[in-house]
């Protein structure tokens, strides 16, 4: 049950007994964290009621995070460029980053993404993730965080549009395009490969990704690995 109206007068009552039990690390579905949020500097006179509404709408489910925590390495969200930093690679390897519909590569923080079909991107991302895990265990040897964020960058309406990424996206899309699950499948195929390799070396680690903007629609023909969790 979630509130819908700002004044909370929904014609139904919460039933605590209907809250699903958390039995395993893998969720069914695999979305473990949902939140609705908004903010505005306009209409300050309505802030009290909007703040109250926000608190009621804020569907924060911290069951996994409270148990295992998110590592500060590489950070907490929009982190994929921390694995394949544009400052290090973009000049010599623009092909590591999103090919836009304008025919240009985009490695800027706001609007850029990784090219998921590039094999070097996968290799570098895996090396970086294993490095972040090692840093976490060195910094907190007795109780290391288990969740490592690998969420997409912000402010881009789609993932890489190169021919290989486009073909992969179509494979997982309900309508053979990108917007009906294609981009989510494109990202998940990459992340599932990453998760399988990480699990061989660090079986206690969980990888967190977004269902966000173009990856919000669930794909067909692919599901998250057991060590992949999704923030909607």
Coordinates of N, CA and C in Angstrom, one line a residue:
X1 N 0.8 -1.2 0.0 CA 0.0 0.0 0.0 C 0.9 1.2 0.0
X2 N 0.5 2.2 -0.9 CA 1.2 3.5 -0.9 C 0.2 4.6 -1.0
X3 N 0.5 5.7 -0.3 CA -0.4 6.9 -0.5 C -0.3 7.4 -1.9
X4 N -1.4 7.9 -2.4 CA -1.4 8.4 -3.8 C -1.7 9.9 -3.7
X5 N -2.6 10.4 -2.9 CA -2.9 11.8 -2.8 C -2.0 12.5 -1.8
X6 N -1.8 13.8 -2.1 CA -0.9 14.6 -1.2 C -1.5 14.7 0.2
X7 N -2.8 14.8 0.3 CA -3.4 15.0 1.7 C -3.7 13.7 2.4
X8 N -3.3 12.6 1.7 CA -3.4 11.3 2.4 C -4.8 10.7 2.7
X9 N -5.8 11.2 1.9 CA -7.2 10.8 2.2 C -7.6 9.6 1.2
X10 N -6.7 8.8 0.9 CA -7.0 7.7 0.0 C -8.1 6.8 0.6
X11 N -9.0 6.3 -0.2 CA -10.1 5.5 0.3 C -9.8 4.1 0.6
X12 N -8.7 3.9 1.2 CA -8.3 2.5 1.6 C -7.3 2.6 2.8
X13 N -7.2 1.5 3.5 CA -6.4 1.4 4.7 C -5.2 0.5 4.5
X14 N -4.1 0.8 5.1 CA -2.9 0.0 5.1 C -3.1 -1.3 5.8
X15 N -2.6 -2.4 5.3 CA -2.8 -3.7 6.0 C -1.4 -4.3 6.2
X16 N -0.8 -4.1 7.4 CA 0.6 -4.6 7.6 C 0.8 -6.0 7.3
X17 N -0.2 -6.8 7.4 CA 0.0 -8.3 7.2 C 0.3 -8.6 5.7
X18 N 0.0 -7.6 4.8 CA 0.3 -7.9 3.4 C 1.7 -7.5 3.0
X19 N 2.5 -7.0 3.9 CA 3.9 -6.7 3.5 C 4.6 -8.0 3.3
X20 N 5.2 -8.1 2.1 CA 5.9 -9.4 1.8 C 7.1 -9.7 2.7
X21 N 7.2 -10.9 3.0 CA 8.4 -11.3 3.8 C 9.6 -11.3 3.0
X22 N 10.8 -11.0 3.6 CA 12.0 -11.0 2.9 C 12.7 -12.3 3.3
X23 N 12.8 -13.2 2.4 CA 13.3 -14.6 2.7 C 14.7 -14.9 2.2
X24 N 15.0 -14.2 1.0 CA 16.3 -14.5 0.4 C 16.9 -13.3 -0.1
X25 N 18.2 -13.3 -0.5 CA 18.9 -12.2 -1.0 C 18.3 -11.8 -2.4
X26 N 18.0 -12.9 -3.2 CA 17.4 -12.6 -4.5 C 15.9 -12.3 -4.3
X27 N 15.4 -11.2 -4.8 CA 14.1 -10.8 -4.7 C 13.3 -11.4 -5.9
X28 N 12.0 -11.6 -5.6 CA 11.1 -12.0 -6.7 C 10.0 -11.0 -6.8
X29 N 10.0 -10.0 -7.6 CA 11.0 -9.8 -8.6 C 12.3 -9.3 -8.0
X30 N 13.3 -9.1 -8.8 CA 14.7 -8.8 -8.3 C 14.8 -7.3 -8.1
X31 N 13.8 -6.5 -8.1 CA 13.9 -5.1 -7.7 C 13.8 -5.1 -6.2
X32 N 14.9 -4.5 -5.6 CA 15.0 -4.5 -4.1 C 14.8 -3.1 -3.5
X33 N 14.8 -2.1 -4.3 CA 14.8 -0.8 -3.8 C 13.9 0.1 -4.7
X34 N 12.9 0.7 -4.2 CA 12.0 1.6 -4.9 C 11.9 2.9 -4.2
X35 N 11.9 4.0 -4.9 CA 11.6 5.3 -4.2 C 11.0 6.3 -5.2
X36 N 10.1 7.1 -4.7 CA 9.5 8.2 -5.5 C 10.0 9.4 -4.8
X37 N 10.4 10.4 -5.5 CA 10.9 11.6 -4.9 C 10.6 12.8 -5.8
X38 N 10.5 14.0 -5.3 CA 10.5 15.2 -6.0 C 10.9 16.4 -5.1
X39 N 11.3 17.4 -5.8 CA 11.7 18.6 -5.0 C 11.5 19.8 -5.9
X40 N 11.3 21.0 -5.3 CA 11.1 22.2 -6.0 C 11.4 23.4 -5.2
X41 N 11.9 24.4 -5.7 CA 12.1 25.7 -5.0 C 10.8 26.6 -5.2
X42 N 9.9 26.2 -6.1 CA 8.7 27.0 -6.3 C 7.7 26.7 -5.2
X43 N 6.7 27.6 -5.1 CA 5.5 27.4 -4.3 C 5.9 27.0 -2.8
X44 N 6.8 27.8 -2.2 CA 7.3 27.4 -0.9 C 6.1 27.3 0.1
X45 N 5.0 28.0 -0.1 CA 3.9 28.0 0.9 C 3.3 26.5 1.0
X46 N 3.6 25.7 -0.1 CA 3.0 24.4 0.0 C 4.1 23.3 0.5
X47 N 5.2 23.8 0.8 CA 6.3 22.9 1.2 C 5.9 21.9 2.4
X48 N 5.2 22.4 3.4 CA 4.9 21.5 4.5 C 4.1 20.3 4.1
X49 N 3.0 20.6 3.3 CA 2.2 19.4 2.9 C 2.9 18.6 1.9
X50 N 3.8 19.2 1.0 CA 4.5 18.4 0.0 C 5.6 17.6 0.7
X51 N 6.2 18.1 1.8 CA 7.2 17.4 2.5 C 6.6 16.2 3.2
X52 N 5.4 16.4 3.8 CA 4.7 15.3 4.4 C 4.3 14.2 3.4
X53 N 3.8 14.6 2.2 CA 3.5 13.7 1.1 C 4.7 12.9 0.7
X54 N 5.8 13.6 0.6 CA 7.1 13.0 0.2 C 7.4 11.9 1.1
X55 N 7.3 12.1 2.4 CA 7.7 11.1 3.4 C 6.8 9.9 3.3
X56 N 5.5 10.1 3.0 CA 4.6 9.0 2.9 C 4.8 8.2 1.6
X57 N 5.2 8.9 0.5 CA 5.4 8.3 -0.8 C 6.7 7.6 -0.9
X58 N 7.7 8.0 0.0 CA 9.1 7.6 -0.2 C 9.1 6.1 0.2
X59 N 9.0 5.3 -0.8 CA 9.0 3.8 -0.6 C 10.4 3.2 -0.5
X60 N 11.1 3.6 0.5 CA 12.5 3.1 0.7 C 12.5 1.8 1.4
X61 N 13.0 0.8 0.7 CA 13.0 -0.6 1.2 C 14.5 -0.9 1.4
X62 N 15.0 -0.8 2.7 CA 16.4 -0.9 2.9 C 16.8 -2.3 3.5
X63 N 16.0 -3.3 3.2 CA 16.3 -4.6 3.8 C 17.7 -5.1 3.4
X64 N 18.0 -5.0 2.1 CA 19.4 -5.5 1.7 C 20.4 -4.5 2.1
X65 N 20.2 -3.2 1.9 CA 21.3 -2.2 2.2 C 21.6 -2.2 3.7
X66 N 20.6 -2.4 4.6 CA 20.8 -2.3 6.0 C 21.6 -3.5 6.5
X67 N 21.5 -4.6 5.8 CA 22.3 -5.8 6.1 C 23.7 -5.8 5.6
X68 N 23.8 -5.3 4.3 CA 25.1 -5.5 3.7 C 25.8 -4.2 3.3
X69 N 25.1 -3.1 3.2 CA 25.7 -1.8 3.0 C 26.3 -1.7 1.6
X70 N 26.2 -0.4 1.1 CA 26.8 -0.1 -0.2 C 28.2 0.4 0.0
X71 N 29.2 -0.1 -0.7 CA 30.6 0.3 -0.6 C 30.8 1.8 -1.0
X72 N 31.6 2.5 -0.3 CA 32.0 3.8 -0.7 C 32.9 3.8 -1.9
X73 N 33.4 2.6 -2.2 CA 34.2 2.4 -3.5 C 33.3 1.6 -4.4
X74 N 32.9 2.2 -5.5 CA 33.4 3.4 -6.2 C 32.5 4.7 -5.8
X75 N 31.4 4.5 -5.2 CA 30.5 5.6 -4.8 C 29.1 5.0 -4.7
X76 N 28.1 5.8 -4.6 CA 26.7 5.3 -4.3 C 25.7 5.3 -5.4
X77 N 25.9 6.1 -6.5 CA 25.0 6.0 -7.6 C 25.7 6.8 -8.8
X78 N 25.2 6.5 -10.0 CA 25.7 7.0 -11.3 C 27.2 6.8 -11.3
X79 N 27.6 5.5 -11.2 CA 29.0 5.2 -10.9 C 29.8 4.6 -12.1
X80 N 29.1 4.3 -13.2 CA 29.8 3.5 -14.2 C 31.1 4.2 -14.8
X81 N 31.1 5.5 -14.8 CA 32.3 6.2 -15.3 C 33.4 6.1 -14.3
X82 N 33.1 5.8 -13.0 CA 34.2 5.5 -12.1 C 34.9 4.2 -12.3
X83 N 34.3 3.4 -13.1 CA 34.9 2.1 -13.5 C 35.8 2.3 -14.7
X84 N 35.3 3.1 -15.7 CA 36.0 3.4 -16.9 C 36.0 4.9 -17.1
X85 N 37.0 5.5 -16.4 CA 36.9 7.0 -16.3 C 37.2 7.7 -17.6
X86 N 36.4 8.6 -18.0 CA 36.6 9.3 -19.3 C 37.9 10.1 -19.2
X87 N 38.3 10.6 -18.0 CA 39.5 11.4 -17.9 C 40.7 10.6 -18.3
X88 N 40.6 9.3 -18.1 CA 41.7 8.4 -18.4 C 41.7 7.9 -19.8
X89 N 40.5 7.6 -20.3 CA 40.4 6.9 -21.6 C 39.7 7.6 -22.8
X90 N 38.9 8.6 -22.5 CA 38.1 9.2 -23.6 C 38.9 9.8 -24.7
X91 N 40.0 10.4 -24.4 CA 40.8 11.1 -25.5 C 41.3 10.0 -26.5
X92 N 41.9 8.9 -26.0 CA 42.5 7.9 -26.9 C 41.5 6.9 -27.3
X93 N 40.4 6.7 -26.6 CA 39.5 5.6 -26.8 C 38.0 6.2 -26.7
X94 N 37.6 7.1 -27.6 CA 36.2 7.5 -27.5 C 35.2 6.4 -27.8
X95 N 35.7 5.3 -28.4 CA 34.8 4.2 -28.7 C 34.4 3.4 -27.4
X96 N 34.9 3.8 -26.3 CA 34.5 3.2 -25.0 C 33.2 3.7 -24.5
X97 N 32.7 4.8 -25.2 CA 31.6 5.5 -24.6 C 30.4 5.6 -25.6
X98 N 29.3 6.1 -25.2 CA 28.1 6.1 -25.9 C 28.2 6.7 -27.3
X99 N 27.7 6.1 -28.3 CA 27.5 6.7 -29.6 C 26.1 7.2 -29.7
X100 N 25.9 8.5 -29.8 CA 24.6 9.1 -29.8 C 24.0 9.0 -31.1
X101 N 22.7 9.4 -31.2 CA 22.0 9.4 -32.4 C 22.5 10.6 -33.3
X102 N 23.3 11.5 -32.8 CA 23.9 12.5 -33.6 C 25.2 12.0 -34.2
X103 N 25.6 10.7 -34.1 CA 26.8 10.2 -34.7 C 28.0 10.5 -33.9
X104 N 27.9 11.1 -32.7 CA 29.1 11.4 -32.0 C 29.2 10.6 -30.7
X105 N 30.4 10.4 -30.2 CA 30.6 9.7 -29.0 C 30.5 10.7 -27.8
X106 N 29.9 10.2 -26.7 CA 29.6 11.1 -25.6 C 30.2 10.5 -24.3
X107 N 31.2 11.2 -23.8 CA 31.9 10.7 -22.5 C 31.7 11.7 -21.4
X108 N 30.8 12.7 -21.6 CA 30.6 13.7 -20.6 C 29.8 13.1 -19.4
X109 N 30.0 13.6 -18.2 CA 29.3 13.0 -17.1 C 27.8 13.1 -17.2
X110 N 27.2 14.1 -17.7 CA 25.8 14.3 -17.9 C 25.4 14.0 -19.3
X111 N 24.9 12.9 -19.6 CA 24.5 12.5 -21.0 C 25.3 11.4 -21.6
X112 N 26.5 11.1 -21.1 CA 27.3 10.0 -21.6 C 27.0 8.7 -20.9
X113 N 27.4 7.6 -21.6 CA 27.2 6.3 -21.0 C 28.4 5.4 -21.5
X114 N 28.5 4.2 -21.0 CA 29.5 3.3 -21.6 C 29.0 2.6 -22.8
X115 N 29.9 2.2 -23.7 CA 29.5 1.3 -24.8 C 29.6 -0.1 -24.3
X116 N 28.5 -0.8 -24.1 CA 28.4 -2.1 -23.5 C 28.9 -3.2 -24.4
X117 N 29.0 -3.0 -25.7 CA 29.5 -4.0 -26.6 C 31.0 -4.0 -26.8
X118 N 31.7 -3.0 -26.3 CA 33.1 -3.0 -26.5 C 33.8 -3.9 -25.5
X119 N 34.6 -4.9 -26.0 CA 35.2 -5.9 -25.1 C 36.2 -5.2 -24.1
X120 N 36.9 -4.1 -24.5 CA 37.8 -3.5 -23.6 C 37.1 -2.8 -22.4
X121 N 35.9 -2.3 -22.7 CA 35.1 -1.7 -21.6 C 34.8 -2.8 -20.6
X122 N 34.4 -4.0 -21.0 CA 34.1 -5.0 -20.1 C 35.4 -5.4 -19.3
X123 N 36.5 -5.5 -19.9 CA 37.7 -5.9 -19.2 C 38.1 -4.9 -18.2
X124 N 38.0 -3.6 -18.6 CA 38.4 -2.5 -17.6 C 37.4 -2.4 -16.5
X125 N 36.1 -2.6 -16.8 CA 35.1 -2.5 -15.7 C 35.3 -3.6 -14.7
X126 N 35.6 -4.8 -15.2 CA 35.9 -6.0 -14.3 C 37.1 -5.7 -13.4
X127 N 38.2 -5.3 -14.0 CA 39.4 -5.0 -13.3 C 39.1 -3.9 -12.2
X128 N 38.4 -2.9 -12.6 CA 38.1 -1.8 -11.7 C 37.2 -2.3 -10.5
X129 N 36.2 -3.1 -10.8 CA 35.3 -3.6 -9.8 C 36.1 -4.5 -8.8
X130 N 37.0 -5.4 -9.3 CA 37.8 -6.2 -8.4 C 38.7 -5.3 -7.6
X131 N 39.2 -4.2 -8.1 CA 40.0 -3.3 -7.4 C 39.2 -2.6 -6.3
X132 N 38.0 -2.2 -6.6 CA 37.2 -1.5 -5.6 C 36.8 -2.5 -4.4
X133 N 36.6 -3.8 -4.8 CA 36.3 -4.8 -3.8 C 37.5 -5.0 -2.9
X134 N 38.7 -5.0 -3.5 CA 39.9 -5.2 -2.7 C 40.1 -4.0 -1.7
X135 N 39.8 -2.8 -2.2 CA 39.9 -1.6 -1.4 C 39.0 -1.6 -0.2
X136 N 37.7 -2.1 -0.5 CA 36.7 -2.2 0.5 C 37.1 -3.1 1.6
X137 N 37.7 -4.3 1.2 CA 38.0 -5.3 2.2 C 39.3 -4.9 3.0
X138 N 40.1 -4.1 2.4 CA 41.3 -3.6 3.1 C 40.9 -2.5 4.1
X139 N 39.9 -1.7 3.7 CA 39.5 -0.6 4.6 C 38.6 -1.1 5.7
X140 N 37.8 -2.2 5.5 CA 36.9 -2.7 6.5 C 37.1 -4.2 6.6
X141 N 38.2 -4.7 7.0 CA 38.5 -6.1 7.0 C 37.6 -7.0 7.8
X142 N 37.0 -6.4 8.9 CA 36.1 -7.3 9.7 C 34.7 -7.3 9.3
X143 N 34.3 -6.2 8.6 CA 32.9 -6.1 8.2 C 32.8 -5.3 6.9
X144 N 33.2 -5.8 5.8 CA 33.2 -5.1 4.5 C 31.8 -5.0 4.0
X145 N 31.5 -3.9 3.3 CA 30.3 -3.7 2.6 C 30.2 -4.7 1.5
X146 N 29.0 -5.2 1.1 CA 28.9 -6.2 0.1 C 28.3 -5.7 -1.2
X147 N 27.6 -4.6 -1.2 CA 27.0 -4.1 -2.4 C 27.9 -3.1 -3.1
X148 N 28.1 -3.3 -4.4 CA 28.9 -2.4 -5.2 C 28.1 -1.8 -6.3
X149 N 27.9 -0.5 -6.3 CA 27.1 0.2 -7.2 C 27.7 0.2 -8.6
X150 N 26.9 -0.1 -9.6 CA 27.3 0.0 -11.0 C 26.2 0.6 -11.8
X151 N 25.7 1.7 -11.3 CA 24.5 2.3 -11.9 C 24.9 3.2 -13.1
X152 N 24.0 3.3 -14.0 CA 24.2 4.1 -15.2 C 24.4 5.6 -14.9
X153 N 25.0 6.3 -15.8 CA 25.2 7.8 -15.7 C 23.8 8.5 -15.9
X154 N 23.8 9.8 -15.6 CA 22.5 10.5 -15.6 C 22.4 11.2 -16.9
X155 N 21.1 11.6 -17.2 CA 20.8 12.6 -18.2 C 21.0 12.2 -19.7
X156 N 20.9 10.9 -19.9 CA 20.9 10.5 -21.3 C 19.6 9.7 -21.6
X157 N 19.0 9.9 -22.7 CA 17.7 9.3 -23.0 C 17.8 7.8 -23.5
X158 N 19.0 7.4 -23.8 CA 19.2 6.0 -24.3 C 20.7 5.6 -24.1
X159 N 20.9 4.3 -24.2 CA 22.3 3.8 -24.1 C 22.9 3.9 -25.5
X160 N 24.1 3.3 -25.6 CA 24.9 3.5 -26.8 C 24.2 3.0 -28.0
X161 N 24.2 3.8 -29.1 CA 23.5 3.5 -30.3 C 24.4 2.9 -31.4
X162 N 25.6 2.4 -31.1 CA 26.5 1.8 -32.1 C 25.8 0.5 -32.6
X163 N 26.2 0.0 -33.8 CA 25.5 -1.1 -34.4 C 25.4 -2.3 -33.4
X164 N 26.5 -2.7 -32.7 CA 26.5 -3.8 -31.9 C 25.6 -3.7 -30.7
X165 N 25.6 -2.5 -30.0 CA 24.7 -2.2 -28.9 C 23.3 -2.2 -29.3
X166 N 23.0 -1.6 -30.5 CA 21.6 -1.6 -31.0 C 21.1 -3.0 -31.3
X167 N 21.9 -3.8 -31.9 CA 21.5 -5.2 -32.1 C 21.1 -5.9 -30.9
X168 N 22.0 -5.8 -29.8 CA 21.7 -6.4 -28.5 C 20.4 -5.9 -27.9
X169 N 20.2 -4.6 -28.0 CA 19.0 -4.0 -27.4 C 17.8 -4.5 -28.1
X170 N 17.8 -4.6 -29.4 CA 16.6 -5.2 -30.1 C 16.3 -6.6 -29.7
X171 N 17.3 -7.4 -29.3 CA 17.1 -8.8 -29.0 C 16.3 -8.9 -27.7
X172 N 16.3 -7.9 -26.8 CA 15.6 -8.0 -25.6 C 14.4 -7.1 -25.5
X173 N 14.0 -6.4 -26.6 CA 12.9 -5.5 -26.6 C 11.6 -6.1 -27.1
X174 N 10.5 -5.8 -26.5 CA 9.3 -6.3 -26.9 C 8.8 -6.0 -28.3
X175 N 9.3 -4.9 -28.8 CA 8.9 -4.4 -30.1 C 10.0 -4.3 -31.1
X176 N 11.2 -4.9 -30.7 CA 12.3 -4.9 -31.6 C 13.0 -3.5 -31.7
X177 N 12.8 -2.7 -30.7 CA 13.5 -1.4 -30.7 C 14.4 -1.2 -29.5
X178 N 14.2 -0.1 -28.7 CA 15.0 0.1 -27.5 C 14.2 0.4 -26.3
X179 N 13.0 1.0 -26.5 CA 12.3 1.6 -25.4 C 11.4 0.7 -24.7
X180 N 11.2 -0.5 -25.2 CA 10.3 -1.5 -24.5 C 11.1 -2.7 -24.0
X181 N 12.1 -2.4 -23.2 CA 13.0 -3.4 -22.6 C 14.3 -3.5 -23.2
X182 N 14.5 -3.0 -24.4 CA 15.8 -3.2 -25.1 C 17.0 -2.6 -24.4
X183 N 17.0 -1.4 -23.9 CA 18.1 -0.8 -23.2 C 18.4 -1.5 -21.9
X184 N 17.3 -1.9 -21.2 CA 17.4 -2.7 -19.9 C 18.2 -4.0 -20.2
X185 N 17.8 -4.7 -21.3 CA 18.4 -5.9 -21.6 C 19.9 -5.8 -22.0
X186 N 20.1 -4.7 -22.8 CA 21.5 -4.4 -23.2 C 22.4 -4.2 -22.0
X187 N 21.9 -3.4 -21.0 CA 22.7 -3.2 -19.8 C 22.8 -4.5 -19.0
X188 N 21.7 -5.2 -18.8 CA 21.7 -6.4 -18.0 C 22.6 -7.5 -18.6
X189 N 22.7 -7.7 -19.9 CA 23.6 -8.7 -20.5 C 25.0 -8.4 -20.1
X190 N 25.4 -7.1 -20.2 CA 26.7 -6.7 -19.8 C 27.0 -7.0 -18.3
X191 N 26.0 -6.5 -17.4 CA 26.2 -6.6 -16.0 C 26.1 -8.1 -15.5
X192 N 25.3 -8.9 -16.2 CA 25.3 -10.3 -15.8 C 26.6 -11.0 -16.1
X193 N 27.2 -10.7 -17.2 CA 28.6 -11.2 -17.5 C 29.6 -10.7 -16.4
X194 N 29.5 -9.5 -16.0 CA 30.3 -8.9 -15.0 C 30.1 -9.7 -13.7
X195 N 28.8 -9.9 -13.4 CA 28.4 -10.6 -12.1 C 29.0 -12.0 -12.1
X196 N 28.9 -12.7 -13.2 CA 29.4 -14.1 -13.2 C 30.9 -14.1 -12.9
X197 N 31.6 -13.2 -13.5 CA 33.1 -13.2 -13.3 C 33.4 -12.8 -11.8
X198 N 32.7 -11.8 -11.3 CA 32.9 -11.4 -9.9 C 32.6 -12.5 -9.0
X199 N 31.5 -13.3 -9.2 CA 31.1 -14.3 -8.3 C 32.1 -15.4 -8.2
X200 N 32.9 -15.7 -9.3 CA 33.9 -16.7 -9.3 C 35.0 -16.3 -8.2
X201 N 35.2 -15.0 -8.1 CA 36.3 -14.6 -7.2 C 35.8 -14.0 -5.8
X202 N 34.6 -13.4 -5.9 CA 34.1 -12.8 -4.7 C 32.6 -13.2 -4.6
X203 N 32.3 -14.4 -4.1 CA 30.9 -14.8 -4.2 C 30.0 -14.1 -3.2
X204 N 30.5 -13.3 -2.3 CA 29.7 -12.6 -1.3 C 29.3 -11.2 -1.8
X205 N 29.7 -10.8 -3.0 CA 29.5 -9.4 -3.5 C 28.2 -9.4 -4.3
X206 N 27.5 -8.3 -4.1 CA 26.2 -8.0 -4.9 C 26.5 -6.8 -5.7
X207 N 26.0 -6.8 -6.9 CA 26.2 -5.7 -7.9 C 24.8 -5.0 -8.1
X208 N 24.8 -3.7 -7.9 CA 23.6 -2.9 -8.0 C 23.5 -2.1 -9.2
X209 N 22.4 -2.2 -10.0 CA 22.2 -1.4 -11.1 C 20.9 -0.6 -11.0
X210 N 20.7 0.3 -12.0 CA 19.4 1.1 -12.0 C 18.4 0.4 -13.0
X211 N 17.2 0.6 -12.7 CA 16.1 0.6 -13.7 C 15.7 2.0 -13.8
X212 N 16.2 2.7 -14.8 CA 16.1 4.2 -14.7 C 16.2 4.8 -16.2
X213 N 15.3 5.7 -16.5 CA 15.2 6.3 -17.8 C 15.0 5.2 -18.8
X214 N 16.0 5.0 -19.7 CA 15.7 4.1 -20.8 C 15.8 2.6 -20.4
X215 N 16.3 2.4 -19.1 CA 16.4 1.0 -18.6 C 15.2 0.6 -17.7
X216 N 14.2 1.5 -17.7 CA 13.1 1.3 -16.7 C 12.2 0.2 -17.1
X217 N 11.9 0.0 -18.4 CA 11.1 -1.1 -18.9 C 11.8 -2.4 -18.8
X218 N 11.2 -3.4 -18.2 CA 11.9 -4.7 -18.1 C 12.1 -5.4 -19.4
X219 N 13.2 -6.1 -19.6 CA 13.5 -6.7 -20.9 C 12.8 -8.1 -21.0
X220 N 12.8 -8.7 -22.1 CA 12.3 -10.0 -22.3 C 13.6 -10.9 -22.6
X221 N 13.5 -12.2 -22.2 CA 14.5 -13.1 -22.5 C 15.8 -13.1 -21.7
X222 N 15.7 -12.3 -20.6 CA 16.9 -12.2 -19.7 C 16.5 -11.8 -18.3
X223 N 17.1 -12.4 -17.3 CA 16.8 -12.0 -15.9 C 18.1 -11.8 -15.2
X224 N 18.1 -11.0 -14.1 CA 19.3 -10.8 -13.3 C 20.0 -12.0 -12.8
X225 N 21.3 -12.1 -12.7 CA 22.0 -13.1 -12.0 C 21.6 -13.0 -10.5
X226 N 21.9 -14.0 -9.7 CA 21.6 -14.0 -8.3 C 22.3 -12.9 -7.6
X227 N 23.4 -12.5 -8.0 CA 24.2 -11.5 -7.3 C 24.0 -10.1 -8.0
X228 N 22.9 -9.9 -8.7 CA 22.6 -8.6 -9.3 C 21.3 -8.1 -8.7
X229 N 21.3 -6.9 -8.2 CA 20.1 -6.3 -7.6 C 19.8 -5.0 -8.3
X230 N 18.5 -4.6 -8.3 CA 18.1 -3.5 -9.1 C 17.4 -2.5 -8.3
X231 N 17.8 -1.2 -8.5 CA 17.2 -0.1 -7.9 C 16.3 0.6 -8.9
X232 N 15.0 0.5 -8.6 CA 14.0 1.1 -9.5 C 13.7 2.6 -9.1

